[in-house]
mmCIF file of C-alpha atoms and ligand atoms in Angstrom:
data_model
loop_
_atom_site.group_PDB
_atom_site.id
_atom_site.type_symbol
_atom_site.label_atom_id
_atom_site.label_comp_id
_atom_site.label_asym_id
_atom_site.label_seq_id
_atom_site.Cartn_x
_atom_site.Cartn_y
_atom_site.Cartn_z
ATOM 1 C CA UNK Z 1 130.061 93.914 138.569
ATOM 2 C CA UNK Z 2 133.078 92.600 136.622
ATOM 3 C CA UNK Z 3 133.810 88.922 137.312
ATOM 4 C CA UNK Z 4 137.210 88.507 138.973
ATOM 5 C CA UNK Z 5 139.549 86.427 136.835
ATOM 6 C CA UNK Z 6 142.062 83.964 138.201
ATOM 7 C CA UNK Z 7 145.229 84.972 136.386
ATOM 8 C CA UNK Z 8 148.116 82.818 135.255
ATOM 9 C CA UNK Z 9 150.854 84.080 137.575
ATOM 10 C CA UNK Z 10 154.059 82.045 137.901
ATOM 11 C CA UNK Z 11 156.310 81.698 140.953
ATOM 12 C CA UNK Z 12 158.405 84.643 139.663
ATOM 13 C CA UNK Z 13 155.396 86.959 139.689
ATOM 14 C CA UNK Z 14 155.005 87.098 135.891
ATOM 15 C CA UNK Z 15 151.417 87.436 134.668
ATOM 16 C CA UNK Z 16 150.724 85.390 131.520
ATOM 17 C CA UNK Z 17 148.167 87.036 129.258
ATOM 18 C CA UNK Z 18 149.523 86.150 125.807
ATOM 19 C CA UNK Z 19 148.813 82.770 124.196
ATOM 20 C CA UNK Z 20 150.521 81.570 121.024
ATOM 21 C CA UNK Z 21 148.642 78.792 119.271
ATOM 22 C CA UNK Z 22 150.298 76.643 116.642
ATOM 23 C CA UNK Z 23 147.630 75.624 114.131
ATOM 24 C CA UNK Z 24 149.698 72.959 112.384
ATOM 25 C CA UNK Z 25 153.234 71.668 112.022
ATOM 26 C CA UNK Z 26 153.338 71.614 108.218
ATOM 27 C CA UNK Z 27 154.730 74.417 106.091
ATOM 28 C CA UNK Z 28 154.943 75.400 102.429
ATOM 29 C CA UNK Z 29 158.552 76.608 102.879
ATOM 30 C CA UNK Z 30 161.622 74.742 104.085
ATOM 31 C CA UNK Z 31 163.688 77.522 105.712
ATOM 32 C CA UNK Z 32 167.102 76.016 106.383
ATOM 33 C CA UNK Z 33 167.205 77.162 110.036
ATOM 34 C CA UNK Z 34 163.724 75.818 110.780
ATOM 35 C CA UNK Z 35 162.763 72.784 108.672
ATOM 36 C CA UNK Z 36 164.641 69.853 107.201
ATOM 37 C CA UNK Z 37 164.687 69.853 103.361
ATOM 38 C CA UNK Z 38 162.398 66.805 103.270
ATOM 39 C CA UNK Z 39 159.822 68.448 105.586
ATOM 40 C CA UNK Z 40 158.509 66.893 108.772
ATOM 41 C CA UNK Z 41 157.098 63.432 109.355
ATOM 42 C CA UNK Z 42 153.358 63.697 108.845
ATOM 43 C CA UNK Z 43 151.291 62.476 111.773
ATOM 44 C CA UNK Z 44 147.765 61.155 111.965
ATOM 45 C CA UNK Z 45 145.126 63.909 111.849
ATOM 46 C CA UNK Z 46 143.563 62.532 115.045
ATOM 47 C CA UNK Z 47 146.704 63.520 116.987
ATOM 48 C CA UNK Z 48 145.917 67.205 116.436
ATOM 49 C CA UNK Z 49 143.251 69.449 117.916
ATOM 50 C CA UNK Z 50 140.019 69.660 115.978
ATOM 51 C CA UNK Z 51 138.567 73.133 115.480
ATOM 52 C CA UNK Z 52 136.125 72.529 118.323
ATOM 53 C CA UNK Z 53 138.853 71.325 120.689
ATOM 54 C CA UNK Z 54 141.066 74.274 119.809
ATOM 55 C CA UNK Z 55 138.227 76.688 120.567
ATOM 56 C CA UNK Z 56 137.431 74.987 123.877
ATOM 57 C CA UNK Z 57 141.060 75.173 124.989
ATOM 58 C CA UNK Z 58 141.451 78.778 123.771
ATOM 59 C CA UNK Z 59 138.284 79.797 125.664
ATOM 60 C CA UNK Z 60 139.643 78.183 128.837
ATOM 61 C CA UNK Z 61 142.787 80.272 128.513
ATOM 62 C CA UNK Z 62 140.657 83.390 128.079
ATOM 63 C CA UNK Z 63 138.919 82.515 131.371
ATOM 64 C CA UNK Z 64 142.413 82.738 132.885
ATOM 65 C CA UNK Z 65 142.833 86.315 131.656
ATOM 66 C CA UNK Z 66 144.546 85.753 128.295
ATOM 67 C CA UNK Z 67 144.227 89.036 126.376
ATOM 68 C CA UNK Z 68 146.123 88.308 123.188
ATOM 69 C CA UNK Z 69 146.229 85.241 120.923
ATOM 70 C CA UNK Z 70 148.758 84.801 118.116
ATOM 71 C CA UNK Z 71 148.239 82.067 115.533
ATOM 72 C CA UNK Z 72 151.417 80.507 114.228
ATOM 73 C CA UNK Z 73 152.782 77.162 113.070
ATOM 74 C CA UNK Z 74 154.244 75.719 110.751
ATOM 75 C CA UNK Z 75 152.447 77.959 108.341
ATOM 76 C CA UNK Z 76 149.068 78.903 109.883
ATOM 77 C CA UNK Z 77 147.520 79.958 106.565
ATOM 78 C CA UNK Z 78 147.942 76.382 105.280
ATOM 79 C CA UNK Z 79 145.313 75.242 107.775
ATOM 80 C CA UNK Z 80 142.273 74.155 105.741
ATOM 81 C CA UNK Z 81 139.647 75.678 108.025
ATOM 82 C CA UNK Z 82 141.720 78.794 108.811
ATOM 83 C CA UNK Z 83 138.892 81.207 107.893
ATOM 84 C CA UNK Z 84 136.454 79.425 110.245
ATOM 85 C CA UNK Z 85 138.963 79.254 113.074
ATOM 86 C CA UNK Z 86 139.800 82.960 112.928
ATOM 87 C CA UNK Z 87 136.117 83.824 112.669
ATOM 88 C CA UNK Z 88 135.289 81.781 115.780
ATOM 89 C CA UNK Z 89 138.294 83.099 117.726
ATOM 90 C CA UNK Z 90 137.223 86.651 116.894
ATOM 91 C CA UNK Z 91 134.203 86.140 119.176
ATOM 92 C CA UNK Z 92 136.549 85.913 122.176
ATOM 93 C CA UNK Z 93 137.489 89.156 123.985
ATOM 94 C CA UNK Z 94 141.130 89.081 122.837
ATOM 95 C CA UNK Z 95 143.458 90.833 120.424
ATOM 96 C CA UNK Z 96 144.018 88.380 117.558
ATOM 97 C CA UNK Z 97 147.162 88.303 115.501
ATOM 98 C CA UNK Z 98 149.172 86.072 113.181
ATOM 99 C CA UNK Z 99 152.719 85.142 112.223
ATOM 100 C CA UNK Z 100 152.947 84.000 108.608
ATOM 101 C CA UNK Z 101 155.393 83.531 105.766
ATOM 102 C CA UNK Z 102 152.949 85.549 103.672
ATOM 103 C CA UNK Z 103 152.566 83.159 100.729
ATOM 104 C CA UNK Z 104 148.795 82.782 101.143
ATOM 105 C CA UNK Z 105 148.064 86.201 102.594
ATOM 106 C CA UNK Z 106 146.140 87.473 99.554
ATOM 107 C CA UNK Z 107 143.726 84.546 99.916
ATOM 108 C CA UNK Z 108 142.869 85.364 103.541
ATOM 109 C CA UNK Z 109 143.270 89.130 103.810
ATOM 110 C CA UNK Z 110 139.503 89.725 103.916
ATOM 111 C CA UNK Z 111 138.942 87.017 106.554
ATOM 112 C CA UNK Z 112 141.672 88.548 108.685
ATOM 113 C CA UNK Z 113 140.165 91.996 108.353
ATOM 114 C CA UNK Z 114 136.664 90.721 109.209
ATOM 115 C CA UNK Z 115 138.065 88.973 112.295
ATOM 116 C CA UNK Z 116 139.450 92.310 113.478
ATOM 117 C CA UNK Z 117 143.111 91.409 112.908
ATOM 118 C CA UNK Z 118 145.124 94.630 112.460
ATOM 119 C CA UNK Z 119 148.647 93.474 113.144
ATOM 120 C CA UNK Z 120 150.625 90.885 111.186
ATOM 121 C CA UNK Z 121 154.105 89.451 111.587
ATOM 122 C CA UNK Z 122 155.460 88.407 108.202
ATOM 123 C CA UNK Z 123 158.760 86.562 107.852
ATOM 124 C CA UNK Z 124 161.208 87.381 105.063
ATOM 125 C CA UNK Z 125 164.930 86.718 105.421
ATOM 126 C CA UNK Z 126 166.238 88.326 102.256
ATOM 127 C CA UNK Z 127 165.228 91.049 99.818
ATOM 128 C CA UNK Z 128 167.151 89.257 97.076
ATOM 129 C CA UNK Z 129 165.026 86.761 95.188
ATOM 130 C CA UNK Z 130 167.665 84.115 94.577
ATOM 131 C CA UNK Z 131 168.973 84.318 98.091
ATOM 132 C CA UNK Z 132 165.520 84.133 99.683
ATOM 133 C CA UNK Z 133 164.583 81.179 97.540
ATOM 134 C CA UNK Z 134 167.822 79.434 98.544
ATOM 135 C CA UNK Z 135 167.160 80.043 102.276
ATOM 136 C CA UNK Z 136 163.545 78.885 102.013
ATOM 137 C CA UNK Z 137 164.277 76.131 99.464
ATOM 138 C CA UNK Z 138 161.232 77.206 97.407
ATOM 139 C CA UNK Z 139 160.443 79.861 94.777
ATOM 140 C CA UNK Z 140 157.847 82.094 96.405
ATOM 141 C CA UNK Z 141 159.776 85.355 96.772
ATOM 142 C CA UNK Z 142 157.682 87.374 94.290
ATOM 143 C CA UNK Z 143 154.389 86.260 95.774
ATOM 144 C CA UNK Z 144 155.516 87.122 99.312
ATOM 145 C CA UNK Z 145 156.834 90.558 98.266
ATOM 146 C CA UNK Z 146 153.584 91.411 96.530
ATOM 147 C CA UNK Z 147 151.570 90.193 99.534
ATOM 148 C CA UNK Z 148 153.646 92.385 101.855
ATOM 149 C CA UNK Z 149 152.868 95.356 99.582
ATOM 150 C CA UNK Z 150 149.189 94.362 99.623
ATOM 151 C CA UNK Z 151 149.137 94.225 103.433
ATOM 152 C CA UNK Z 152 150.829 97.651 103.608
ATOM 153 C CA UNK Z 153 148.252 99.106 101.186
ATOM 154 C CA UNK Z 154 145.487 97.561 103.291
ATOM 155 C CA UNK Z 155 146.897 99.417 106.324
ATOM 156 C CA UNK Z 156 147.863 96.388 108.383
ATOM 157 C CA UNK Z 157 150.452 97.146 111.046
ATOM 158 C CA UNK Z 158 153.335 94.958 109.856
ATOM 159 C CA UNK Z 159 156.374 93.564 111.574
ATOM 160 C CA UNK Z 160 158.834 91.976 109.191
ATOM 161 C CA UNK Z 161 160.744 89.139 110.899
ATOM 162 C CA UNK Z 162 164.282 88.641 109.613
ATOM 163 C CA UNK Z 163 166.427 85.845 111.086
ATOM 164 C CA UNK Z 164 169.958 87.200 110.740
ATOM 165 C CA UNK Z 165 172.791 84.767 110.051
ATOM 166 C CA UNK Z 166 176.475 85.288 109.296
ATOM 167 C CA UNK Z 167 177.515 84.774 105.684
ATOM 168 C CA UNK Z 168 173.849 84.467 104.728
ATOM 169 C CA UNK Z 169 172.004 87.777 104.986
ATOM 170 C CA UNK Z 170 173.824 90.053 107.446
ATOM 171 C CA UNK Z 171 174.897 92.236 104.510
ATOM 172 C CA UNK Z 172 171.222 93.221 104.028
ATOM 173 C CA UNK Z 173 170.698 94.977 107.376
ATOM 174 C CA UNK Z 174 170.652 98.439 105.782
ATOM 175 C CA UNK Z 175 168.474 97.296 102.847
ATOM 176 C CA UNK Z 176 165.867 96.060 105.323
ATOM 177 C CA UNK Z 177 165.990 99.235 107.418
ATOM 178 C CA UNK Z 178 165.532 101.286 104.232
ATOM 179 C CA UNK Z 179 162.066 99.693 103.863
ATOM 180 C CA UNK Z 180 161.084 101.640 106.989
ATOM 181 C CA UNK Z 181 161.905 104.928 105.277
ATOM 182 C CA UNK Z 182 158.755 105.184 103.187
ATOM 183 C CA UNK Z 183 156.302 102.952 105.060
ATOM 184 C CA UNK Z 184 155.336 102.353 108.679
ATOM 185 C CA UNK Z 185 156.762 98.827 108.591
ATOM 186 C CA UNK Z 186 158.634 97.546 111.648
ATOM 187 C CA UNK Z 187 161.714 95.493 110.850
ATOM 188 C CA UNK Z 188 162.644 92.926 113.521
ATOM 189 C CA UNK Z 189 166.054 91.304 113.328
ATOM 190 C CA UNK Z 190 165.889 87.962 115.157
ATOM 191 C CA UNK Z 191 168.849 86.108 116.593
ATOM 192 C CA UNK Z 192 169.221 82.597 115.201
ATOM 193 C CA UNK Z 193 167.994 80.197 117.924
ATOM 194 C CA UNK Z 194 168.787 76.551 118.602
ATOM 195 C CA UNK Z 195 166.089 73.903 118.144
ATOM 196 C CA UNK Z 196 166.053 70.206 117.594
ATOM 197 C CA UNK Z 197 167.971 69.365 114.418
ATOM 198 C CA UNK Z 198 168.350 72.903 113.012
ATOM 199 C CA UNK Z 199 172.168 72.712 112.865
ATOM 200 C CA UNK Z 200 172.502 75.728 115.108
ATOM 201 C CA UNK Z 201 176.010 77.049 115.356
ATOM 202 C CA UNK Z 202 177.008 80.020 117.491
ATOM 203 C CA UNK Z 203 179.422 81.239 114.844
ATOM 204 C CA UNK Z 204 176.351 82.086 112.667
ATOM 205 C CA UNK Z 205 175.158 84.622 115.245
ATOM 206 C CA UNK Z 206 175.032 88.339 114.383
ATOM 207 C CA UNK Z 207 175.215 90.138 117.720
ATOM 208 C CA UNK Z 208 173.317 93.206 118.854
ATOM 209 C CA UNK Z 209 176.603 95.171 118.908
ATOM 210 C CA UNK Z 210 177.469 94.110 115.352
ATOM 211 C CA UNK Z 211 174.073 95.179 114.040
ATOM 212 C CA UNK Z 212 174.267 98.549 115.786
ATOM 213 C CA UNK Z 213 177.813 99.148 114.520
ATOM 214 C CA UNK Z 214 176.652 98.594 110.924
ATOM 215 C CA UNK Z 215 173.630 100.873 111.418
ATOM 216 C CA UNK Z 216 175.700 103.639 113.102
ATOM 217 C CA UNK Z 217 178.364 103.658 110.451
ATOM 218 C CA UNK Z 218 175.714 103.965 107.728
ATOM 219 C CA UNK Z 219 173.306 106.508 109.238
ATOM 220 C CA UNK Z 220 175.462 108.168 111.929
ATOM 221 C CA UNK Z 221 174.804 107.595 115.630
ATOM 222 C CA UNK Z 222 173.033 110.950 116.000
ATOM 223 C CA UNK Z 223 170.338 109.785 113.561
ATOM 224 C CA UNK Z 224 169.409 106.620 115.467
ATOM 225 C CA UNK Z 225 166.532 107.395 117.831
ATOM 226 C CA UNK Z 226 165.605 104.980 120.620
ATOM 227 C CA UNK Z 227 161.914 104.064 120.630
ATOM 228 C CA UNK Z 228 160.031 103.673 123.934
ATOM 229 C CA UNK Z 229 159.626 100.022 124.899
ATOM 230 C CA UNK Z 230 156.070 98.704 125.168
ATOM 231 C CA UNK Z 231 155.473 96.435 128.204
ATOM 232 C CA UNK Z 232 156.604 92.819 127.636
ATOM 233 C CA UNK Z 233 158.552 93.874 124.567
ATOM 234 C CA UNK Z 234 160.922 91.257 123.203
ATOM 235 C CA UNK Z 235 162.919 93.695 121.106
ATOM 236 C CA UNK Z 236 164.966 96.841 121.540
ATOM 237 C CA UNK Z 237 163.588 99.270 118.998
ATOM 238 C CA UNK Z 238 165.054 102.208 117.091
ATOM 239 C CA UNK Z 239 163.984 104.627 114.390
ATOM 240 C CA UNK Z 240 166.175 106.355 111.873
ATOM 241 C CA UNK Z 241 165.468 110.100 112.027
ATOM 242 C CA UNK Z 242 162.601 111.051 109.677
ATOM 243 C CA UNK Z 243 161.831 107.419 108.775
ATOM 244 C CA UNK Z 244 158.175 106.377 109.099
ATOM 245 C CA UNK Z 245 158.797 102.846 110.391
ATOM 246 C CA UNK Z 246 161.344 101.455 112.817
ATOM 247 C CA UNK Z 247 163.675 98.528 113.376
ATOM 248 C CA UNK Z 248 164.219 96.311 116.393
ATOM 249 C CA UNK Z 249 166.594 93.628 117.548
ATOM 250 C CA UNK Z 250 165.363 90.457 119.259
ATOM 251 C CA UNK Z 251 168.281 88.715 120.929
ATOM 252 C CA UNK Z 252 166.543 85.834 122.678
ATOM 253 C CA UNK Z 253 169.782 84.076 123.537
ATOM 254 C CA UNK Z 254 172.307 86.842 124.238
ATOM 255 C CA UNK Z 255 169.893 89.389 125.686
ATOM 256 C CA UNK Z 256 166.860 87.449 126.883
ATOM 257 C CA UNK Z 257 163.565 89.079 127.796
ATOM 258 C CA UNK Z 258 162.633 86.306 130.268
ATOM 259 C CA UNK Z 259 162.143 88.775 133.166
ATOM 260 C CA UNK Z 260 159.017 90.205 131.575
ATOM 261 C CA UNK Z 261 157.827 87.116 129.695
ATOM 262 C CA UNK Z 262 154.027 86.926 129.500
ATOM 263 C CA UNK Z 263 153.796 84.113 126.942
ATOM 264 C CA UNK Z 264 152.468 80.632 126.979
ATOM 265 C CA UNK Z 265 152.292 78.246 124.036
ATOM 266 C CA UNK Z 266 149.787 75.703 122.783
ATOM 267 C CA UNK Z 267 151.079 73.222 120.204
ATOM 268 C CA UNK Z 268 148.935 71.916 117.343
ATOM 269 C CA UNK Z 269 148.698 68.549 119.104
ATOM 270 C CA UNK Z 270 147.260 70.214 122.187
ATOM 271 C CA UNK Z 271 150.270 70.360 124.514
ATOM 272 C CA UNK Z 272 150.928 73.451 126.593
ATOM 273 C CA UNK Z 273 154.498 74.706 126.958
ATOM 274 C CA UNK Z 274 155.598 77.410 129.385
ATOM 275 C CA UNK Z 275 158.712 78.413 127.430
ATOM 276 C CA UNK Z 276 159.967 78.183 123.864
ATOM 277 C CA UNK Z 277 163.031 76.325 125.133
ATOM 278 C CA UNK Z 278 161.302 74.005 127.584
ATOM 279 C CA UNK Z 279 160.934 70.292 126.878
ATOM 280 C CA UNK Z 280 158.335 70.013 129.626
ATOM 281 C CA UNK Z 281 154.744 69.844 128.340
ATOM 282 C CA UNK Z 282 151.257 69.219 129.689
ATOM 283 C CA UNK Z 283 148.838 67.319 127.489
ATOM 284 C CA UNK Z 284 145.663 69.416 127.405
ATOM 285 C CA UNK Z 285 144.143 67.623 124.436
ATOM 286 C CA UNK Z 286 144.491 64.191 126.043
ATOM 287 C CA UNK Z 287 142.951 65.551 129.250
ATOM 288 C CA UNK Z 288 140.091 67.183 127.355
ATOM 289 C CA UNK Z 289 139.349 63.992 125.423
ATOM 290 C CA UNK Z 290 139.227 61.917 128.589
ATOM 291 C CA UNK Z 291 137.003 64.416 130.379
ATOM 292 C CA UNK Z 292 139.679 65.595 132.820
ATOM 293 C CA UNK Z 293 140.181 69.098 134.177
ATOM 294 C CA UNK Z 294 142.404 71.098 131.813
ATOM 295 C CA UNK Z 295 142.464 74.163 134.076
ATOM 296 C CA UNK Z 296 144.483 72.284 136.670
ATOM 297 C CA UNK Z 297 147.055 71.322 134.029
ATOM 298 C CA UNK Z 298 147.363 74.875 132.748
ATOM 299 C CA UNK Z 299 148.004 76.126 136.279
ATOM 300 C CA UNK Z 300 150.535 73.361 136.887
ATOM 301 C CA UNK Z 301 152.568 74.262 133.803
ATOM 302 C CA UNK Z 302 152.593 77.950 134.736
ATOM 303 C CA UNK Z 303 153.777 77.183 138.258
ATOM 304 C CA UNK Z 304 156.696 75.131 136.963
ATOM 305 C CA UNK Z 305 157.957 77.912 134.648
ATOM 306 C CA UNK Z 306 161.644 78.602 135.271
ATOM 307 C CA UNK Z 307 163.079 82.104 135.646
ATOM 308 C CA UNK Z 308 165.104 82.019 132.438
ATOM 309 C CA UNK Z 309 165.392 79.914 129.261
ATOM 310 C CA UNK Z 310 163.613 76.913 130.847
ATOM 311 C CA UNK Z 311 166.569 76.565 133.211
ATOM 312 C CA UNK Z 312 169.086 75.934 130.396
ATOM 313 C CA UNK Z 313 172.328 77.665 131.394
ATOM 314 C CA UNK Z 314 174.098 77.305 128.055
ATOM 315 C CA UNK Z 315 172.831 76.391 124.621
ATOM 316 C CA UNK Z 316 176.297 75.597 123.418
ATOM 317 C CA UNK Z 317 177.989 72.224 123.694
ATOM 318 C CA UNK Z 318 181.782 72.094 123.819
ATOM 319 C CA UNK Z 319 181.831 71.738 120.032
ATOM 320 C CA UNK Z 320 179.890 75.001 119.673
ATOM 321 C CA UNK Z 321 176.690 73.264 118.588
ATOM 322 C CA UNK Z 322 173.195 73.256 120.054
ATOM 323 C CA UNK Z 323 172.336 71.771 123.435
ATOM 324 C CA UNK Z 324 168.638 72.088 122.619
ATOM 325 C CA UNK Z 325 168.082 68.776 120.872
ATOM 326 C CA UNK Z 326 165.800 67.525 123.667
ATOM 327 C CA UNK Z 327 163.222 70.122 122.596
ATOM 328 C CA UNK Z 328 160.799 69.955 119.658
ATOM 329 C CA UNK Z 329 161.592 71.463 116.278
ATOM 330 C CA UNK Z 330 160.466 75.079 115.808
ATOM 331 C CA UNK Z 331 157.592 74.058 113.524
ATOM 332 C CA UNK Z 332 156.328 71.575 116.102
ATOM 333 C CA UNK Z 333 156.384 74.217 118.844
ATOM 334 C CA UNK Z 334 155.026 77.143 116.884
ATOM 335 C CA UNK Z 335 157.486 80.024 116.620
HETATM 336 N N1 SAM R 401 155.598 80.011 109.105
HETATM 337 C C1 SAM R 401 155.393 81.222 109.808
HETATM 338 C C2 SAM R 401 156.528 82.206 109.570
HETATM 339 O O1 SAM R 401 157.577 81.791 109.094
HETATM 340 O O2 SAM R 401 156.337 83.366 109.874
HETATM 341 C C3 SAM R 401 155.152 81.059 111.298
HETATM 342 C C4 SAM R 401 155.982 80.052 112.033
HETATM 343 S S1 SAM R 401 157.709 80.432 112.130
HETATM 344 C C5 SAM R 401 158.310 79.044 113.049
HETATM 345 C C6 SAM R 401 157.700 81.808 113.243
HETATM 346 C C7 SAM R 401 158.960 82.635 113.269
HETATM 347 O O3 SAM R 401 160.008 81.873 113.827
HETATM 348 C C8 SAM R 401 159.456 83.100 111.904
HETATM 349 O O4 SAM R 401 159.624 84.491 111.915
HETATM 350 C C9 SAM R 401 160.771 82.407 111.748
HETATM 351 O O5 SAM R 401 161.665 83.163 111.000
HETATM 352 C C10 SAM R 401 161.199 82.230 113.175
HETATM 353 N N2 SAM R 401 162.170 81.141 113.359
HETATM 354 C C11 SAM R 401 162.080 79.868 112.935
HETATM 355 N N3 SAM R 401 163.182 79.166 113.291
HETATM 356 C C12 SAM R 401 163.993 80.025 113.955
HETATM 357 C C13 SAM R 401 165.279 79.921 114.561
HETATM 358 N N4 SAM R 401 165.946 78.791 114.578
HETATM 359 N N5 SAM R 401 165.809 81.014 115.141
HETATM 360 C C14 SAM R 401 165.125 82.195 115.141
HETATM 361 N N6 SAM R 401 163.908 82.356 114.596
HETATM 362 C C15 SAM R 401 163.355 81.292 113.998
HETATM 363 FE FE1 SF4 R 402 157.948 77.482 107.462
HETATM 364 FE FE2 SF4 R 402 158.002 79.624 108.996
HETATM 365 FE FE3 SF4 R 402 159.659 77.555 109.464
HETATM 366 FE FE4 SF4 R 402 160.052 79.021 107.309
HETATM 367 S S1 SF4 R 402 160.189 79.739 109.434
HETATM 368 S S2 SF4 R 402 160.023 76.758 107.366
HETATM 369 S S3 SF4 R 402 158.031 79.614 106.763
HETATM 370 S S4 SF4 R 402 157.478 77.542 109.656
#
């Protein structure tokens, strides 16, 4: 008989079965909207989960009915023991996946395959080398492009994450969608979100309506087909008639998907967060190290989850800047 599982259900009736684990805070890029140019302050290794601790905490989540685990960061492929971690996680009964900037993908493609990973989210904010290198403050465009081609050839199901920003890359919307003409790639345009110190400014936003107006005027409204929404989808998805892939729009701020949110986050230093925008955390690693019950803490954090955006009613201060400075940076949360 199947063992009954105590699920992570919050006070709004949402079942949480998707865990995002940040493997580390460091990154090999310095995307302007995510990381300061000088990088982050490096912390003592002992403050972060060891491989064994990470696996213990992940297994506890699986006992609570987690069905999908995404590894993120910082840049997850920078983690020294990445191959071991993914191998060990592959023994759990979950769908494993990864969000990466793609720089080191060629090095780990076999490990990912062996661990049963079929889906990858790769981030790329411009198809123009100089522009991408300016946004990411590094010179890795060619390597990332060739790794995306490699992953396509290797038949990974790829979502390409593009953070859209005014006067930065919004003129490339059609160029990105054109990638979905010949391959099954899924383009995901992401609204620029506020985090601690990322100089968020509402005027940089490219709205859902603006994106759709650009797409309609280029392809004609009759050629934009609406794709069915999978459960817990964060994006509204469309396909251009006869294109193999699709494109989607993730408007976390203007069109939030909080109603169907099934996500919970574990930071690299072992804190659990119930929302990307929440500053409230429970210290699972500290509890584990002092022999305390981590299950109780996981349940507590789920029960305190707010209905929308961690209870923040507006992200904008009167000056039009971010009200989210109480939260961690994106790299310290795990995007
Ligand atoms: N380094 C990996 C990468 O870039 O794919 C994984 C971590 S990154 C924090 C995860 C995702 O968050 C990326 O797609 C990135 O573009 C997105 N992201 C980071 N800062 C963001 C922001 N301020 N607004 C919207 N998306 C953001
Ligand atoms: Fe690094 Fe990803 Fe942040 Fe860019 S978005 S700085 S690649 S963590």
